[in-house]
Coordinates of C-alpha atoms in Angstrom, one line a residue:
M1 CA -27.5 10.7 38.4
I2 CA -27.6 12.9 41.4
S3 CA -30.1 11.9 44.1
V4 CA -32.4 15.1 45.0
S5 CA -35.1 15.8 47.6
T6 CA -38.1 18.1 47.3
E7 CA -39.0 17.6 51.0
K8 CA -38.7 20.3 53.6
P9 CA -35.9 22.4 52.7
P10 CA -32.5 22.2 54.7
E11 CA -32.0 24.5 58.0
F12 CA -30.8 28.0 57.2
A13 CA -32.9 28.3 54.0
A14 CA -35.2 31.3 54.0
R15 CA -38.1 32.3 51.6
A16 CA -37.5 36.0 49.9
L17 CA -38.9 38.1 47.0
R18 CA -37.3 37.9 43.9
T19 CA -34.5 40.9 43.8
D20 CA -36.8 42.5 41.1
V21 CA -40.2 42.1 43.0
R22 CA -41.7 44.7 45.1
I23 CA -45.2 44.5 47.3
T24 CA -47.6 47.2 47.4
F25 CA -50.3 47.0 50.0
D26 CA -53.7 48.8 49.6
D27 CA -55.3 48.3 53.3
A28 CA -58.2 50.2 52.1
A29 CA -59.0 47.8 49.0
D30 CA -57.7 44.8 51.3
T31 CA -55.2 44.0 48.5
A32 CA -51.5 43.1 47.9
V33 CA -49.8 43.7 44.3
L34 CA -46.5 41.7 43.9
R35 CA -45.1 43.4 40.9
G36 CA -42.2 42.2 38.8
P37 CA -40.5 43.4 35.7
G38 CA -42.6 40.8 33.6
S39 CA -45.8 39.9 35.5
S40 CA -47.5 40.8 38.5
L41 CA -50.2 39.2 41.0
V42 CA -52.8 40.7 42.8
L43 CA -53.8 38.8 46.1
R44 CA -57.2 39.4 48.1
P45 CA -58.4 39.6 50.7
V46 CA -55.2 40.5 52.5
R47 CA -55.7 40.3 56.0
G48 CA -54.5 38.5 59.3
G49 CA -52.0 35.7 58.7
L50 CA -51.3 36.6 55.1
R51 CA -51.0 40.0 55.7
T52 CA -48.3 39.1 58.3
V53 CA -46.6 36.7 56.1
L54 CA -46.5 39.5 53.2
G55 CA -45.3 42.1 55.3
R56 CA -42.4 39.9 56.5
L57 CA -41.4 38.8 53.0
A58 CA -41.5 42.6 52.2
G59 CA -38.7 43.3 54.6
G60 CA -36.1 40.8 53.3
P61 CA -35.5 37.2 53.4
V62 CA -37.2 35.2 56.3
P63 CA -36.3 31.9 57.8
Y64 CA -38.9 29.1 57.4
E65 CA -39.4 28.7 61.1
E66 CA -40.0 32.6 61.3
L67 CA -42.1 33.2 58.4
H68 CA -45.3 31.6 60.0
E69 CA -44.3 32.3 63.5
G70 CA -47.5 32.9 65.7
L71 CA -49.8 31.7 63.0
G72 CA -52.8 29.2 63.8
G73 CA -52.9 26.3 61.5
A74 CA -56.0 27.7 59.2
A75 CA -54.1 30.9 58.9
R76 CA -50.9 29.2 57.8
E77 CA -52.8 27.2 55.1
R78 CA -54.1 30.2 53.7
A79 CA -51.0 31.9 53.5
D80 CA -49.5 29.0 52.1
A81 CA -52.1 28.6 49.4
A82 CA -51.3 32.4 48.5
L83 CA -47.9 32.0 48.3
A84 CA -48.0 28.8 46.0
R85 CA -50.1 31.2 43.6
A86 CA -47.0 33.8 43.8
G87 CA -44.4 31.2 43.5
H88 CA -43.0 32.6 40.4
L89 CA -42.4 36.0 42.1
L90 CA -40.7 34.3 45.1
A91 CA -37.1 32.9 45.7
Y92 CA -35.3 30.8 48.0
S93 CA -32.6 32.4 50.1
V94 CA -29.5 30.5 51.8
L95 CA -28.5 32.3 55.0
T96 CA -25.3 32.3 57.2
H97 CA -25.6 29.8 60.2
D98 CA -23.8 31.9 62.7
G99 CA -23.0 35.5 63.5
P100 CA -24.9 38.4 64.5
S101 CA -28.6 38.7 63.6
P102 CA -29.8 39.1 61.0
R103 CA -28.0 36.5 59.3
R104 CA -26.2 37.4 56.1
E105 CA -27.8 36.3 52.9
L106 CA -25.5 34.2 50.9
V107 CA -27.5 33.0 47.7
R108 CA -31.0 33.8 46.6
L109 CA -32.3 31.4 44.0
E110 CA -34.9 33.0 41.8
P111 CA -37.2 30.8 39.5
T112 CA -37.0 31.7 35.7
A113 CA -39.9 29.4 34.7
R114 CA -43.1 29.0 36.3
D115 CA -42.9 25.1 36.6
A116 CA -39.2 25.5 38.4
E117 CA -38.9 23.1 41.3
H118 CA -36.5 23.8 44.1
R119 CA -34.4 20.9 45.0
T120 CA -31.6 20.2 47.3
A121 CA -29.1 17.4 47.2
A122 CA -27.0 15.7 50.0
V123 CA -23.4 16.8 49.7
P124 CA -21.0 15.0 51.9
A125 CA -17.8 16.9 52.8
G126 CA -15.7 14.7 50.9
A127 CA -17.7 14.5 47.8
R128 CA -16.1 15.5 44.5
V129 CA -17.9 18.5 43.1
R130 CA -17.5 21.0 40.2
L131 CA -19.3 23.7 38.5
S132 CA -21.3 22.6 35.6
R133 CA -19.8 22.9 32.2
F134 CA -23.0 24.9 31.1
A135 CA -23.0 27.3 34.2
L136 CA -22.2 31.0 33.3
C137 CA -21.7 34.1 35.5
R138 CA -22.7 37.6 34.5
T139 CA -23.7 40.8 36.1
R140 CA -27.4 41.4 36.3
G141 CA -29.0 44.5 38.2
G142 CA -25.6 45.2 39.8
V143 CA -25.1 42.0 41.3
L144 CA -23.3 38.7 39.9
V145 CA -25.5 35.9 39.2
L146 CA -24.9 32.4 38.2
E147 CA -27.3 30.9 35.4
S148 CA -27.3 27.6 33.3
P149 CA -29.4 26.7 30.1
L150 CA -29.9 23.3 32.3
V151 CA -31.5 25.2 35.3
K152 CA -34.6 27.1 35.7
F153 CA -33.6 29.3 38.3
R154 CA -31.0 31.9 38.6
A155 CA -28.5 32.2 41.5
V156 CA -28.1 35.6 42.8
L157 CA -24.5 35.6 44.3
A158 CA -25.6 38.1 47.2
D159 CA -22.5 37.8 49.4
R160 CA -18.5 37.9 48.6
A161 CA -18.2 34.5 50.2
A162 CA -20.6 32.9 47.7
R163 CA -18.9 34.7 44.9
E164 CA -15.5 33.3 45.9
L165 CA -17.2 29.9 46.7
V166 CA -18.6 29.7 42.9
A167 CA -15.1 30.6 41.6
A168 CA -13.4 27.9 43.5
L169 CA -15.7 25.5 42.0
G170 CA -14.2 26.1 38.7
Q171 CA -11.7 23.4 39.5
P172 CA -13.1 20.1 40.9
G173 CA -12.3 19.0 44.2
P174 CA -13.7 17.9 47.6
A175 CA -16.9 20.0 48.4
V176 CA -15.4 21.1 52.0
R177 CA -12.2 22.3 50.2
A178 CA -14.4 24.7 48.1
G179 CA -15.2 27.1 51.0
E180 CA -11.6 27.3 52.2
G181 CA -10.6 31.1 52.3
T182 CA -14.2 32.3 51.9
G183 CA -14.9 32.8 55.6
L184 CA -17.7 30.3 55.4
S185 CA -17.9 27.4 57.9
E186 CA -17.9 23.9 56.6
A187 CA -21.6 23.8 57.5
E188 CA -22.3 27.0 55.7
T189 CA -20.4 25.6 52.5
L190 CA -22.2 22.1 52.4
T191 CA -25.6 24.2 52.8
V192 CA -24.8 26.3 50.0
L193 CA -23.7 23.3 47.7
A194 CA -26.8 21.4 48.7
H195 CA -28.7 23.8 46.8
L196 CA -26.3 24.6 43.9
V197 CA -26.1 20.8 43.5
G198 CA -29.9 20.2 44.1
T199 CA -30.6 23.0 41.3
G200 CA -28.1 21.8 38.8
F201 CA -25.6 24.7 38.8
V202 CA -23.0 22.6 40.3
E203 CA -22.4 18.7 39.5
R204 CA -21.4 15.8 42.1
A205 CA -18.9 13.4 40.5
A206 CA -20.1 9.9 39.8
P207 CA -18.4 6.8 41.2
D208 CA -16.0 6.6 38.4
G209 CA -15.1 10.4 38.9
G210 CA -16.7 11.7 35.8
F211 CA -19.3 14.6 35.6
A212 CA -22.6 14.3 33.9
S213 CA -22.0 17.4 31.5
D214 CA -18.9 15.5 30.2
T215 CA -20.1 11.8 30.2
E216 CA -23.8 11.8 29.9
P217 CA -24.1 11.1 25.8
V218 CA -27.0 13.7 25.2
L219 CA -25.0 16.5 27.3
R220 CA -21.6 15.8 25.8
Q221 CA -23.0 16.6 22.3
W222 CA -24.0 19.9 23.3
D223 CA -21.7 22.8 23.0
F224 CA -22.0 25.4 25.8
H225 CA -23.1 28.2 23.5
D226 CA -25.7 26.2 21.4
L227 CA -27.5 25.2 24.5
L228 CA -27.6 28.7 25.9
F229 CA -28.6 30.2 22.7
H230 CA -31.6 27.5 22.6
S231 CA -32.7 28.2 26.0
R232 CA -32.7 32.1 25.6
V233 CA -34.5 32.4 22.0
R234 CA -37.4 30.5 22.9
S235 CA -39.8 31.1 25.9
G236 CA -40.2 28.6 28.7
R237 CA -37.2 28.8 31.0
F238 CA -35.9 32.2 30.5
D239 CA -37.7 35.1 32.4
E240 CA -36.2 38.2 30.5
T241 CA -38.2 40.4 28.4
F242 CA -39.3 38.5 25.0
G243 CA -40.6 39.4 21.5
A244 CA -41.6 42.7 20.2
A245 CA -41.0 45.0 23.1
Y246 CA -39.7 48.1 21.2
P247 CA -37.1 48.5 24.2
Y248 CA -35.5 51.7 22.7
R249 CA -38.4 53.5 21.2
G250 CA -38.0 57.1 22.3
Q251 CA -34.2 56.4 23.1
I252 CA -32.4 55.6 19.9
D253 CA -33.7 56.0 16.5
P254 CA -34.4 52.7 14.5
L255 CA -32.3 52.1 11.3
P256 CA -34.0 53.0 8.1
A257 CA -35.6 49.9 6.3
V258 CA -33.6 50.4 3.2
K259 CA -29.9 50.7 3.9
P260 CA -28.5 53.8 2.1
A261 CA -26.3 52.8 -0.7
P262 CA -22.3 53.2 -0.2
D263 CA -20.3 55.3 -2.3
G264 CA -18.6 53.9 -5.3
P265 CA -18.8 53.0 -9.0
V266 CA -22.2 51.8 -9.9
T267 CA -23.3 49.0 -12.4
E268 CA -27.0 48.9 -13.3
L269 CA -28.6 45.3 -13.4
Y270 CA -30.9 43.7 -15.8
R271 CA -34.4 43.8 -14.8
P272 CA -36.1 40.4 -16.0
R273 CA -39.8 40.8 -17.4
R274 CA -42.1 38.6 -15.4
A275 CA -44.1 37.3 -18.6
D276 CA -40.5 35.9 -19.8
I277 CA -40.1 34.3 -16.5
D278 CA -43.5 32.7 -16.5
A279 CA -43.0 31.4 -20.1
R280 CA -39.8 29.5 -19.3
D281 CA -39.8 28.6 -15.5
P282 CA -40.2 25.0 -14.4
S283 CA -42.8 24.2 -11.9
L284 CA -42.3 24.8 -8.2
T285 CA -42.3 21.1 -7.8
A286 CA -39.6 20.6 -10.2
A287 CA -37.4 23.3 -8.7
V288 CA -37.9 21.7 -5.3
E289 CA -37.3 18.2 -6.5
G290 CA -34.3 19.2 -8.5
R291 CA -32.5 21.6 -6.0
R292 CA -29.1 20.4 -4.8
S293 CA -26.0 21.9 -3.7
H294 CA -23.2 22.0 -6.3
R295 CA -19.6 22.5 -5.4
V296 CA -17.9 22.1 -8.7
F297 CA -18.9 24.5 -11.5
G298 CA -18.8 24.7 -15.2
E299 CA -16.5 26.2 -17.9
R300 CA -19.1 28.7 -19.0
A301 CA -19.0 32.0 -17.1
L302 CA -22.1 33.2 -15.3
T303 CA -23.4 36.3 -17.2
A304 CA -24.2 39.8 -15.9
R305 CA -27.6 39.2 -17.1
E306 CA -28.2 36.1 -15.2
L307 CA -26.8 37.8 -12.2
G308 CA -29.1 40.7 -12.5
E309 CA -32.1 38.2 -13.0
F310 CA -31.2 36.3 -9.9
L311 CA -30.9 39.1 -7.8
Y312 CA -34.1 40.8 -8.8
R313 CA -35.8 37.5 -8.1
V314 CA -34.2 37.0 -4.9
Q315 CA -33.7 40.3 -2.9
R316 CA -35.0 43.1 -4.7
V317 CA -37.2 45.7 -2.7
R318 CA -40.7 45.1 -3.9
V319 CA -42.7 47.5 -1.7
H320 CA -41.7 50.3 0.5
H321 CA -44.0 51.2 3.4
T322 CA -43.5 54.9 4.6
P323 CA -44.6 54.8 8.2
G324 CA -47.3 56.9 9.8
P325 CA -47.2 58.2 13.4
G326 CA -46.2 55.0 15.6
E327 CA -45.5 52.8 13.0
D328 CA -42.4 50.8 11.6
E329 CA -41.1 51.6 8.3
V330 CA -40.9 48.3 6.5
V331 CA -40.2 46.7 3.1
S332 CA -41.2 43.9 1.0
R333 CA -38.8 41.3 -0.7
P334 CA -39.4 38.1 -2.3
Y335 CA -38.8 36.2 0.9
P336 CA -40.8 36.6 4.0
A337 CA -39.1 38.4 7.0
G338 CA -40.5 38.9 10.7
G339 CA -41.9 42.4 11.3
S340 CA -41.2 42.8 7.4
L341 CA -38.1 44.5 8.7
H342 CA -35.7 42.7 6.3
E343 CA -32.2 43.3 8.0
L344 CA -30.3 41.2 5.5
E345 CA -28.0 42.6 3.0
L346 CA -26.1 40.8 0.1
Y347 CA -22.6 41.6 -1.0
V348 CA -21.6 40.0 -4.2
T349 CA -17.9 38.9 -4.8
V350 CA -17.5 38.6 -8.6
L351 CA -14.9 36.3 -9.5
R352 CA -16.1 35.4 -12.9
C353 CA -19.0 37.0 -14.6
G354 CA -19.3 37.9 -18.4
G355 CA -20.0 41.7 -18.5
L356 CA -18.9 42.6 -15.2
A357 CA -15.5 43.3 -13.9
P358 CA -14.3 41.3 -10.8
G359 CA -14.6 42.9 -7.5
V360 CA -16.8 43.1 -4.2
Y361 CA -19.9 45.0 -4.7
H362 CA -22.9 45.9 -2.3
Y363 CA -26.4 45.0 -3.9
D364 CA -28.5 48.0 -3.7
S365 CA -31.9 46.3 -3.6
Y366 CA -33.9 49.4 -3.7
A367 CA -32.4 50.7 -7.1
H368 CA -31.4 47.0 -8.2
R369 CA -27.8 47.8 -9.0
L370 CA -24.4 46.8 -8.0
V371 CA -22.0 49.3 -6.0
L372 CA -18.3 48.6 -5.8
V373 CA -17.0 48.7 -2.4
N374 CA -13.6 46.8 -2.7
G375 CA -11.6 46.2 -6.0
A376 CA -8.7 44.3 -4.2
E377 CA -7.8 40.9 -5.6
D378 CA -6.1 39.8 -2.6
D379 CA -9.4 40.4 -0.6
R380 CA -11.6 38.3 -3.1
R381 CA -8.9 35.6 -2.7
A382 CA -9.1 35.7 1.0
L383 CA -13.1 35.6 0.9
L384 CA -12.8 32.7 -1.3
G385 CA -10.3 30.9 0.9
V386 CA -12.6 30.9 3.7
A387 CA -15.3 29.5 1.3
S388 CA -12.9 26.6 0.2
R389 CA -12.2 25.8 3.8
S390 CA -16.1 25.6 4.5
V391 CA -16.5 23.3 1.6
G392 CA -13.3 21.2 2.2
F393 CA -11.6 22.0 -1.0
D394 CA -10.8 24.5 -3.4
V395 CA -13.9 25.9 -4.9
R396 CA -13.9 27.9 -8.3
P397 CA -17.6 29.6 -8.1
D398 CA -18.4 32.4 -10.4
V399 CA -19.8 34.5 -7.2
L400 CA -19.7 34.5 -3.9
F401 CA -22.6 35.9 -2.0
T402 CA -22.2 37.1 1.6
V403 CA -25.1 37.7 3.6
T404 CA -24.8 40.1 6.3
S405 CA -27.3 41.6 9.0
R406 CA -28.0 44.9 10.2
F407 CA -28.3 43.9 13.8
Q408 CA -30.0 47.0 15.3
R409 CA -32.8 47.1 12.5
M410 CA -34.1 43.8 14.6
A411 CA -32.8 44.6 17.9
W412 CA -34.6 48.0 18.3
K413 CA -37.9 45.9 18.0
Y414 CA -37.4 42.5 19.5
R415 CA -35.9 41.3 22.6
A416 CA -34.2 38.1 23.3
M417 CA -35.2 36.7 19.7
A418 CA -33.4 39.4 17.5
Y419 CA -30.4 37.2 16.5
A420 CA -32.3 34.1 16.3
T421 CA -34.7 35.6 14.0
T422 CA -32.0 37.0 11.8
L423 CA -30.7 33.3 11.4
R424 CA -34.1 32.1 10.6
H425 CA -34.3 34.8 7.8
T426 CA -30.8 33.9 6.6
G427 CA -32.4 30.2 6.3
V428 CA -35.4 31.4 4.4
L429 CA -33.2 33.5 1.9
Y430 CA -31.0 30.6 1.4
Q431 CA -34.0 28.5 0.2
T432 CA -34.9 31.3 -2.1
M433 CA -31.6 31.6 -3.6
Y434 CA -31.7 27.8 -4.0
L435 CA -34.9 27.5 -5.9
V436 CA -34.5 30.6 -8.0
A437 CA -31.1 29.4 -9.1
T438 CA -32.3 25.7 -9.8
A439 CA -35.3 27.4 -11.7
M440 CA -32.7 29.2 -13.9
G441 CA -30.5 26.2 -14.4
L442 CA -27.7 27.5 -12.4
A443 CA -25.6 25.9 -9.9
P444 CA -26.1 27.1 -6.1
C445 CA -24.5 26.0 -2.9
G446 CA -25.3 27.5 0.7
L447 CA -22.2 27.4 3.1
G448 CA -22.3 26.5 6.7
N449 CA -19.3 28.7 7.6
G450 CA -17.9 32.1 7.1
D451 CA -15.3 34.4 8.7
A452 CA -17.3 37.5 10.1
D453 CA -14.4 39.6 11.0
L454 CA -12.6 39.3 7.6
S455 CA -15.7 39.9 5.7
A456 CA -16.5 43.0 7.7
R457 CA -12.9 44.1 7.1
V458 CA -13.1 43.4 3.3
L459 CA -16.8 45.1 3.1
G460 CA -15.8 47.9 5.3
L461 CA -18.3 47.3 8.1
D462 CA -18.4 47.6 11.9
Y463 CA -18.6 43.9 13.1
L464 CA -21.0 45.0 15.8
R465 CA -23.5 46.9 13.4
E466 CA -23.4 44.8 10.5
S467 CA -21.3 41.7 9.6
S468 CA -21.8 38.2 8.0
V469 CA -24.5 35.7 9.0
G470 CA -24.1 33.5 5.7
D471 CA -22.4 32.7 2.6
F472 CA -23.6 31.3 -0.7
L473 CA -21.8 30.2 -3.9
L474 CA -23.4 30.6 -7.5
G475 CA -22.0 29.5 -10.6
T476 CA -23.0 27.6 -13.8
P477 CA -23.4 23.5 -13.4
A478 CA -20.5 21.3 -14.6
P479 CA -21.7 18.4 -16.8
E480 CA -20.6 15.9 -14.3
S481 CA -22.9 17.4 -11.7
A482 CA -26.1 16.4 -13.5
M483 CA -28.1 14.3 -11.3
P484 CA -27.6 10.7 -12.4
A485 CA -30.6 8.5 -13.5
E486 CA -29.2 5.6 -11.1
P487 CA -28.0 7.1 -7.7
G488 CA -25.7 4.1 -7.3
E489 CA -25.3 1.2 -4.8
E490 CA -25.0 3.1 -1.8
W491 CA -28.1 5.4 -2.3
H492 CA -31.6 4.0 -1.9
M493 CA -34.4 6.0 -3.4
V494 CA -37.4 6.5 -1.0
N495 CA -41.0 7.9 -1.4
S496 CA -41.7 8.1 -5.2
P497 CA -38.3 7.8 -6.9
E498 CA -40.0 8.8 -10.2
W499 CA -40.4 12.4 -8.8
A500 CA -36.7 12.6 -9.2
L501 CA -36.6 14.3 -12.6
P502 CA -34.2 17.0 -13.6
V503 CA -35.2 20.2 -14.4
A504 CA -36.3 20.9 -17.7
L505 CA -33.5 22.5 -19.7
D506 CA -34.2 26.3 -20.7
E507 CA -32.5 28.6 -23.3
N508 CA -30.0 30.7 -21.1
P509 CA -31.2 34.4 -21.1
G510 CA -27.8 35.7 -20.9
T511 CA -26.0 33.8 -24.0
G512 CA -28.7 32.3 -26.1
E513 CA -26.9 29.0 -25.0
T514 CA -28.7 26.0 -23.4
S515 CA -27.6 25.4 -19.8
S516 CA -27.7 21.9 -18.2
G517 CA -30.1 21.6 -15.3
P518 CA -28.8 20.2 -11.8

């Protein structure tokens, strides 16, 4: 671990406002408002030393030795107390050492969480350093910034020399070498690195030459994109707008709650009666306890009647709410969805189904019917090939469902959490599909991977507007897939093994035959 210090900041550090924060003074009311994009703070009374300090901050980064210049002890304490309250709206600035006054700002470290602690680290000239595996650069407000899911700060790379220094850190090497060609002196290079290593953007090698993000067991098991995603879809260490912000209201029209059905041949689907289902369905507990994934399927083909019942119970539109002024257009389906937005669509690749021709269909959940969108056998085989790779061997289901998301349906309302919520919805839909299939005596299997580009091509979709987020197999159960009475030596039943009872056999509604439970 790197040794860090929270004592007095190093020389040539300064305090500053965040780049997106402004101060407004009202001398008549004796107040000052620090206003940022997500929060603001009113300070009062603002007079004497505090008024002086805030005025200095409003003019740009202020070196520590100048911030309290001319203030007495009591005035300085009052100013420091006010700045502590405003800590999440302030930043730490690293300035050049030499040259004309005012000094140039190199880096501005802005907190992205209220509990962020600014730290610096000692970085000797010969220390081996490297940009963290989890660091990323992006443009924000017209400026290049350095961010990391491990760091509760954003490093605004205010100067070209700082940007060149960060680029050089992509390759490990001695600290002093990173600043070569940037125009920074050795002392300036090491000062910037003291802040970047202390906060965690840059890593200093351990004695054995390794870097923590490559060698520490917990960090090694995080993929970059997974940790970044985790840090951005829950509040706590990210300061962008979050939640139901309706960022595009009045600018972009929202997508309709129900996707218009595509053009193509239509197949009407069987509509089950609630009374018939109630009469033969197993209990919820039986379905939950009997649920399992099937990767081998039976000789009997799924029927169009079974497929119609399955889709009706899983994803039909139950209620459509026509919005009034200022309201959202929403629908209700059998599974829950955030804001009742229901952005998920189902495409049905039929490989074998009695009473229904093979093809790739869109499920029109409003009219409860299938619309053929692609009849090419090669495309069906391509989708099945991806499903087989996900399972690990050739699978032969009767139907492959492709779950897609109409992304802008969510993004029009939610910021930062739109895609994460789509994935949550996909999981909820998977569970609904599992339980309905189990209750019907069918063989379900949710998949963990799919090819969004391939499915977009096969389904005729725009990858950025609507593409796949899940895949699901369905068929009839093979006799050998029945749950054994004794699970085997390697398996140990835990917590009420008597619960592990098969779902009761039901007469198959599509054929009049009896199908084996999972």
